[in-house]
Coordinates of C-alpha atoms in Angstrom, one line a residue:
M26 CA -1.0 -0.4 6.3
P27 CA -2.4 3.2 6.6
S28 CA -2.8 4.2 10.2
T29 CA -5.6 6.7 10.1
G30 CA -9.2 6.7 9.1
K31 CA -9.5 3.0 9.5
N32 CA -8.2 2.5 5.9
R33 CA -11.2 4.3 4.4
F34 CA -10.5 6.8 1.6
I35 CA -12.5 9.9 0.5
H36 CA -14.0 9.3 -3.0
D37 CA -11.5 11.5 -4.7
M38 CA -7.9 11.3 -5.8
V39 CA -5.0 13.7 -6.2
R40 CA -2.8 13.5 -9.3
V41 CA 0.7 15.0 -9.1
G42 CA 2.3 15.4 -12.6
L43 CA 6.1 15.2 -12.7
T44 CA 8.6 15.6 -15.6
D45 CA 7.8 12.4 -17.4
L46 CA 5.3 10.6 -15.2
A47 CA 2.6 11.1 -12.6
Y48 CA 1.6 9.6 -9.3
Y49 CA -1.8 9.5 -7.6
F50 CA -2.7 9.5 -3.9
Q51 CA -6.0 9.1 -2.0
V52 CA -6.9 10.9 1.2
Y53 CA -8.2 9.2 4.3
D54 CA -11.9 9.7 5.2
T55 CA -11.5 11.7 8.4
P56 CA -12.9 15.1 9.2
L57 CA -9.4 16.6 8.9
G58 CA -9.0 14.7 5.5
H59 CA -12.1 16.5 4.1
R60 CA -11.0 19.9 5.4
W61 CA -7.4 19.4 4.2
L62 CA -8.7 18.4 0.7
M63 CA -10.8 21.6 0.6
A64 CA -7.7 23.6 1.5
L65 CA -5.7 22.0 -1.2
K66 CA -8.4 22.7 -3.8
D67 CA -8.4 26.3 -2.7
N68 CA -4.6 26.5 -3.2
L69 CA -5.1 25.1 -6.7
K70 CA -8.1 27.3 -7.6
Q71 CA -6.2 30.4 -6.4
Q72 CA -3.2 29.4 -8.5
R73 CA -0.8 30.0 -5.6
I74 CA 2.8 29.6 -6.5
L75 CA 4.3 26.2 -5.9
E76 CA 7.6 26.5 -4.0
K77 CA 9.8 24.4 -6.3
N78 CA 13.1 25.4 -4.7
F79 CA 11.9 23.7 -1.4
C80 CA 10.3 20.6 -2.7
F81 CA 12.4 17.5 -3.3
L82 CA 14.7 16.9 -0.3
G83 CA 17.2 14.1 0.4
F84 CA 18.0 13.0 -3.2
A85 CA 21.8 12.6 -3.0
D86 CA 22.3 12.9 -6.8
S87 CA 20.2 16.1 -7.1
K88 CA 21.9 19.1 -8.8
R89 CA 21.1 21.0 -5.6
N90 CA 24.1 19.5 -3.8
L91 CA 25.8 21.0 -0.7
Q92 CA 28.1 23.3 -2.6
Y93 CA 25.1 24.7 -4.5
L94 CA 23.0 25.1 -1.4
V95 CA 25.7 26.9 0.6
G96 CA 26.1 29.3 -2.3
E97 CA 22.4 30.0 -2.3
L98 CA 22.5 30.4 1.5
N99 CA 25.3 32.9 1.4
H100 CA 23.5 34.9 -1.4
S101 CA 20.5 35.2 0.9
I102 CA 22.7 36.2 3.9
S103 CA 24.3 39.0 1.8
K104 CA 20.8 40.3 1.0
I105 CA 19.9 40.3 4.7
N106 CA 23.2 41.9 5.8
A107 CA 22.6 44.7 3.2
F108 CA 19.2 45.7 4.6
N109 CA 19.2 48.6 7.1
F110 CA 17.1 47.2 10.0
D111 CA 16.2 49.5 12.9
P112 CA 17.3 48.5 15.4
A113 CA 20.2 46.8 13.6
Y114 CA 20.4 43.1 13.3
P115 CA 23.9 41.7 13.9
R116 CA 25.8 40.8 10.8
I117 CA 25.6 37.1 9.8
D118 CA 28.9 35.6 8.7
P119 CA 28.8 33.5 5.5
F120 CA 28.9 29.7 5.8
S121 CA 31.2 27.2 4.1
V122 CA 30.6 23.6 3.1
D123 CA 32.8 22.4 5.9
D124 CA 30.4 24.1 8.4
F125 CA 27.7 21.5 7.6
Q126 CA 29.4 18.2 6.9
Y127 CA 32.4 16.3 8.3
S128 CA 35.1 15.2 5.8
S129 CA 34.7 12.1 3.7
S130 CA 38.3 11.2 4.7
L131 CA 37.1 10.3 8.2
P132 CA 35.6 6.8 8.9
I133 CA 32.1 6.4 7.5
G134 CA 29.5 3.9 8.7
P135 CA 27.0 3.1 11.4
A136 CA 27.5 4.1 15.0
V137 CA 29.9 1.8 16.9
N138 CA 28.1 0.5 20.0
G139 CA 25.8 3.5 19.8
D140 CA 28.8 6.0 19.5
K141 CA 28.4 8.1 16.3
S142 CA 31.7 9.9 17.0
K143 CA 33.6 6.7 16.0
T144 CA 32.3 7.1 12.4
P145 CA 32.1 10.9 11.8
G146 CA 32.7 10.8 8.1
K147 CA 30.2 12.8 6.0
R148 CA 27.9 13.2 9.1
L149 CA 25.9 16.4 9.5
K150 CA 27.2 19.1 11.8
H151 CA 24.2 20.1 13.8
E152 CA 25.7 23.3 15.3
A153 CA 25.7 25.2 12.0
C154 CA 22.1 24.2 11.4
N155 CA 21.0 25.2 14.9
K156 CA 22.7 28.6 14.4
L157 CA 21.0 29.1 11.0
H158 CA 17.6 28.2 12.4
R159 CA 18.1 30.6 15.3
Y160 CA 18.8 33.4 12.8
F161 CA 15.6 32.6 10.9
E162 CA 13.4 32.5 14.0
E163 CA 14.8 35.8 15.3
L164 CA 14.3 37.5 11.9
Q165 CA 10.9 36.1 11.0
G166 CA 9.2 35.3 14.3
T167 CA 6.4 32.8 14.5
A168 CA 3.3 32.2 12.5
W169 CA 1.2 34.0 15.1
K170 CA 3.7 36.8 16.0
L171 CA 5.9 38.1 13.2
S172 CA 9.2 39.7 14.2
E173 CA 9.7 43.4 13.9
F174 CA 12.7 42.8 11.7
Y175 CA 10.4 40.8 9.3
K176 CA 7.7 43.5 9.3
Q177 CA 10.1 46.3 8.2
A178 CA 12.0 44.2 5.6
N179 CA 11.3 44.8 1.9
P180 CA 10.1 41.9 -0.3
E181 CA 13.6 40.9 -1.4
T182 CA 14.8 40.7 2.2
K183 CA 11.7 38.9 3.4
Y184 CA 12.3 36.3 0.7
A185 CA 16.0 36.0 1.7
I186 CA 14.9 35.5 5.4
R187 CA 12.5 32.7 4.3
Q188 CA 15.4 31.0 2.5
L189 CA 17.4 30.6 5.7
N190 CA 14.8 28.1 6.9
N191 CA 14.2 26.4 3.5
L192 CA 17.9 26.0 2.8
C193 CA 18.7 24.8 6.4
H194 CA 16.3 21.9 6.0
E195 CA 17.4 21.1 2.5
I196 CA 21.1 21.1 3.6
E197 CA 20.2 18.7 6.5
S198 CA 18.4 16.3 4.2
W199 CA 21.1 16.4 1.5
V200 CA 24.0 15.8 3.9
Q201 CA 22.2 12.8 5.5
A202 CA 21.4 11.4 2.0
D203 CA 24.9 11.9 0.8
R204 CA 26.3 9.9 3.7
K205 CA 23.7 7.1 3.4
S206 CA 24.5 6.8 -0.3
V207 CA 28.0 5.7 0.5
Y208 CA 27.3 2.6 2.6
E209 CA 23.5 1.9 2.9
A210 CA 21.8 3.6 0.0
E211 CA 18.5 1.7 0.5
W212 CA 18.0 3.7 3.8
M213 CA 18.2 7.1 2.3
R214 CA 15.2 9.2 3.3
P215 CA 14.2 11.3 0.3
S216 CA 11.0 13.2 0.7
Q217 CA 8.8 15.7 -1.1
I218 CA 7.7 19.0 0.6
T219 CA 4.8 20.5 -1.3
T220 CA 4.2 24.1 -0.2
F221 CA 2.5 27.1 -1.8
L222 CA 3.4 30.7 -1.3
N223 CA 0.8 32.5 0.9
A224 CA -1.1 29.3 1.6
P225 CA -3.7 30.1 4.4
R226 CA -3.3 28.3 7.7
Y227 CA -6.2 26.9 9.7
E228 CA -6.4 25.8 13.3
L229 CA -6.5 22.1 14.0
Q230 CA -9.7 21.1 15.7
E231 CA -9.9 19.1 19.0
E232 CA -10.6 15.8 17.3
D233 CA -7.6 16.3 14.9
F234 CA -5.0 16.0 17.6
L235 CA -6.0 12.4 18.2
L236 CA -4.5 11.6 14.8
F237 CA -1.0 12.3 16.1
K238 CA -1.5 9.5 18.6
E239 CA -2.8 7.1 15.9
N240 CA 0.3 7.4 13.7
R241 CA 3.0 8.6 16.1
Y242 CA 6.3 8.7 14.3
D243 CA 5.9 5.9 11.8
R244 CA 6.8 6.8 8.2
E245 CA 5.6 4.7 5.3
L246 CA 6.9 4.6 1.7
G247 CA 4.4 6.7 -0.3
G248 CA 2.8 8.0 2.8
V249 CA 1.3 11.5 2.5
Y250 CA 1.6 13.6 5.7
L251 CA 0.3 16.8 7.0
H252 CA 2.8 19.6 6.4
W253 CA 4.4 21.5 9.3
S254 CA 3.1 25.0 8.5
Q255 CA 4.6 27.0 11.3
I256 CA 7.9 28.1 12.7
G257 CA 9.9 26.5 15.5
K258 CA 11.2 23.1 16.5
T259 CA 9.1 20.1 17.7
L260 CA 10.0 18.2 20.8
Y261 CA 11.1 15.2 18.6
E262 CA 13.5 17.4 16.7
V263 CA 15.1 18.7 19.9
F264 CA 15.4 15.2 21.3
R265 CA 16.9 13.8 18.1
D266 CA 19.1 16.8 17.0
E267 CA 20.3 17.9 20.4
K268 CA 21.0 14.3 21.7
A269 CA 18.2 14.3 24.4
P270 CA 19.3 17.4 26.3
K271 CA 18.0 18.5 29.7
M272 CA 15.4 21.1 28.8
T273 CA 16.3 24.7 29.6
E274 CA 14.4 27.9 29.2
A275 CA 16.3 28.7 26.0
L276 CA 15.4 25.3 24.5
C277 CA 11.8 25.5 25.6
S278 CA 11.5 28.9 23.9
E279 CA 12.4 27.2 20.5
I280 CA 9.7 24.5 20.8
N281 CA 6.3 24.8 19.1
H282 CA 3.6 22.1 19.2
Q283 CA 1.7 21.8 15.9
K284 CA -1.6 23.6 15.9
Y285 CA -2.2 24.6 12.3
Y286 CA -2.8 22.8 9.0
S287 CA -2.8 24.1 5.5
G288 CA -3.6 22.6 2.1
E289 CA 0.0 21.5 1.8
F290 CA 1.6 18.1 2.1
D291 CA 4.7 16.0 2.5
V292 CA 5.4 12.7 0.8
E293 CA 7.7 10.0 2.2
W294 CA 9.9 8.4 -0.5
G295 CA 12.1 6.5 1.9
K296 CA 11.6 2.9 3.1
T297 CA 8.8 2.3 5.6
I298 CA 10.0 2.6 9.2
T299 CA 7.7 1.7 12.1
G300 CA 8.1 1.1 15.8
E301 CA 6.3 -2.2 15.5
K302 CA 8.5 -3.7 12.8
H303 CA 11.9 -2.1 13.4
D304 CA 13.8 -2.6 16.7
F305 CA 16.0 0.5 16.3
K306 CA 12.8 2.6 15.9
K307 CA 11.2 1.0 18.9
K308 CA 14.3 1.7 21.0
E309 CA 14.3 5.3 19.8
M310 CA 10.7 5.7 20.8
D311 CA 11.3 4.1 24.2
D312 CA 14.2 6.5 24.8
Y313 CA 12.1 9.4 23.6
R314 CA 9.2 8.6 25.9
K315 CA 11.6 8.4 28.8
W316 CA 13.1 11.8 27.9
L317 CA 9.7 13.4 27.7
E318 CA 8.7 12.1 31.1
E319 CA 12.0 13.3 32.6
N320 CA 11.3 16.8 31.3
G321 CA 7.6 17.0 32.4
Y322 CA 5.9 16.1 29.1
D323 CA 3.0 13.6 28.9
W324 CA 3.3 11.1 25.9
D325 CA -0.5 10.7 26.0
D326 CA -1.3 14.4 25.8
P327 CA -2.7 14.9 22.3
K328 CA -2.2 18.7 22.4
L329 CA 1.6 18.1 22.3
A330 CA 1.2 16.8 18.8
L331 CA 3.7 14.0 19.3
G332 CA 3.8 12.4 15.9
Y333 CA 3.0 13.0 12.2
I334 CA -0.6 13.0 10.9
K335 CA -0.8 10.7 7.9
I336 CA -3.5 12.1 5.6
G337 CA -3.2 9.8 2.6
Q338 CA -1.2 7.2 0.6
V339 CA 0.3 7.1 -2.8
D340 CA -0.7 4.3 -5.1
L341 CA 2.8 3.0 -5.6
Q342 CA 1.8 0.1 -7.8
R343 CA 0.0 2.3 -10.3
T344 CA 3.1 4.5 -10.8
F345 CA 6.1 2.2 -10.2
G346 CA 4.8 -1.3 -10.9
T347 CA 4.2 -4.3 -8.6
D348 CA 7.8 -5.4 -8.0
A349 CA 9.7 -2.1 -8.0
S350 CA 12.5 -2.1 -5.4
I351 CA 13.2 0.9 -3.2
Q352 CA 16.3 1.7 -5.3
E353 CA 14.2 1.6 -8.5
I354 CA 11.6 4.0 -7.0
H355 CA 14.4 6.3 -5.9
K356 CA 16.0 6.2 -9.4
T357 CA 12.7 6.9 -11.1
M358 CA 11.9 9.8 -8.7
S359 CA 15.4 11.3 -9.0
E360 CA 14.8 11.6 -12.8
N361 CA 11.6 13.5 -12.2
L362 CA 12.3 16.1 -9.6
N363 CA 9.9 18.7 -11.1
I364 CA 6.2 19.1 -10.4
T365 CA 4.4 20.2 -13.5
S366 CA 0.8 20.0 -12.3
I367 CA -1.5 19.0 -9.5
R368 CA -5.1 18.1 -9.9
T369 CA -8.0 16.5 -8.1
I370 CA -9.9 13.9 -10.0
Y371 CA -13.5 13.9 -8.9
G372 CA -16.3 16.2 -7.8
P373 CA -15.5 18.7 -9.4
S374 CA -11.9 18.4 -10.7
V375 CA -9.6 21.3 -9.8
E376 CA -6.2 21.7 -11.5
A377 CA -3.2 24.0 -11.5
D378 CA -0.2 23.8 -13.9
Y379 CA 3.4 24.8 -12.9
P380 CA 5.3 25.3 -16.1
Y381 CA 8.3 27.1 -14.6
T382 CA 11.4 25.2 -13.6
L383 CA 14.4 26.0 -11.5
E384 CA 16.3 26.5 -14.8
S385 CA 14.0 29.4 -15.6
N386 CA 15.7 32.8 -15.4
D387 CA 12.9 34.5 -13.5
W388 CA 11.8 31.9 -10.9
K389 CA 13.2 33.8 -7.9
Q390 CA 11.6 37.1 -9.0
M391 CA 8.3 35.3 -9.5
Q392 CA 8.4 34.1 -6.0
I393 CA 9.4 37.5 -4.6
E394 CA 6.5 39.1 -6.4
G395 CA 4.1 36.4 -5.2
L396 CA 5.2 36.9 -1.6
R397 CA 4.8 40.7 -2.0
R398 CA 1.2 40.4 -3.2
G399 CA 0.5 38.1 -0.2
Y400 CA 2.0 40.6 2.3
E401 CA 0.1 43.5 0.8
S402 CA -3.2 41.6 0.8
R403 CA -2.8 40.8 4.5
S404 CA -1.2 44.1 5.4
M405 CA 1.9 42.3 6.6
R406 CA 4.3 45.2 6.3

């Protein structure tokens, strides 16, 4: 069941057109839900460019596999290395496929008595991802304080810097899906990240932070969640990716608590996982709360933004039918990994079409030009 807004929806609906079908979702009737919907409509009215190259993550049979993504990453790295920063930024070495994923010849499967090292096959190598994310944070800075490197970069280099973050997250999602596809495909975690170039950010209001506590870290199939529209890692990501480390000054400097929203959204296309219904999730949350307490963080402090804000829910029955299995939903979605339009239905309707695809010859240049116009309009040089 939806976990915010007491299951009441705003009298409006969002239609997302895909290659050969469409899905619809409703937004919860909360103050944030109304403000978020206004922000989405503004993105549609302003015809902001939909970031299609960072959209459908965790689909193991996607054409954007690890070999492709690493090639794109190294292309971006070569662009960054070629720019003459002042002061100079250290050269970034190119990455290989082996930097991100353990060999498929190693044992593959669930952890043995909690020990993941017993089944390393196809697992993600977090060290390369952490290194890549550090490069991105150093080169771009934060949403509220851009790096001097980023300010002096030309549009092509700014675009390449942005791809370090996008490709890092896409690589993480693909590797995890690829591994799951081998032995427990029903637990793959595909998702949809719906972002627009130059989308304005707005500060969350005091009452909004309570929504993090309502949903916490539950994820529901077809759930629509507030997009993370800033730079940095959350406490949950550090706990999960770094294996519950003792917090140091360096780790603390990487952490940001969510304080912005934008008219952007994420959709969960994996099976529903909640702490109430799944013992493994409950244990993870118990361990997480203990780790937070040991490191001086209060689980009940809403300003720490400990959770995901669920802003809406996809009408799964309308799109996929009453009895569709998770595998059938994944198959249908994997054949439609291209957003062609987004529109609101009522009062008054707002629509934007997205005719270009990642097979178009000019999609990268179109994004670079879109970013350049945004930088110039905000004097972000």
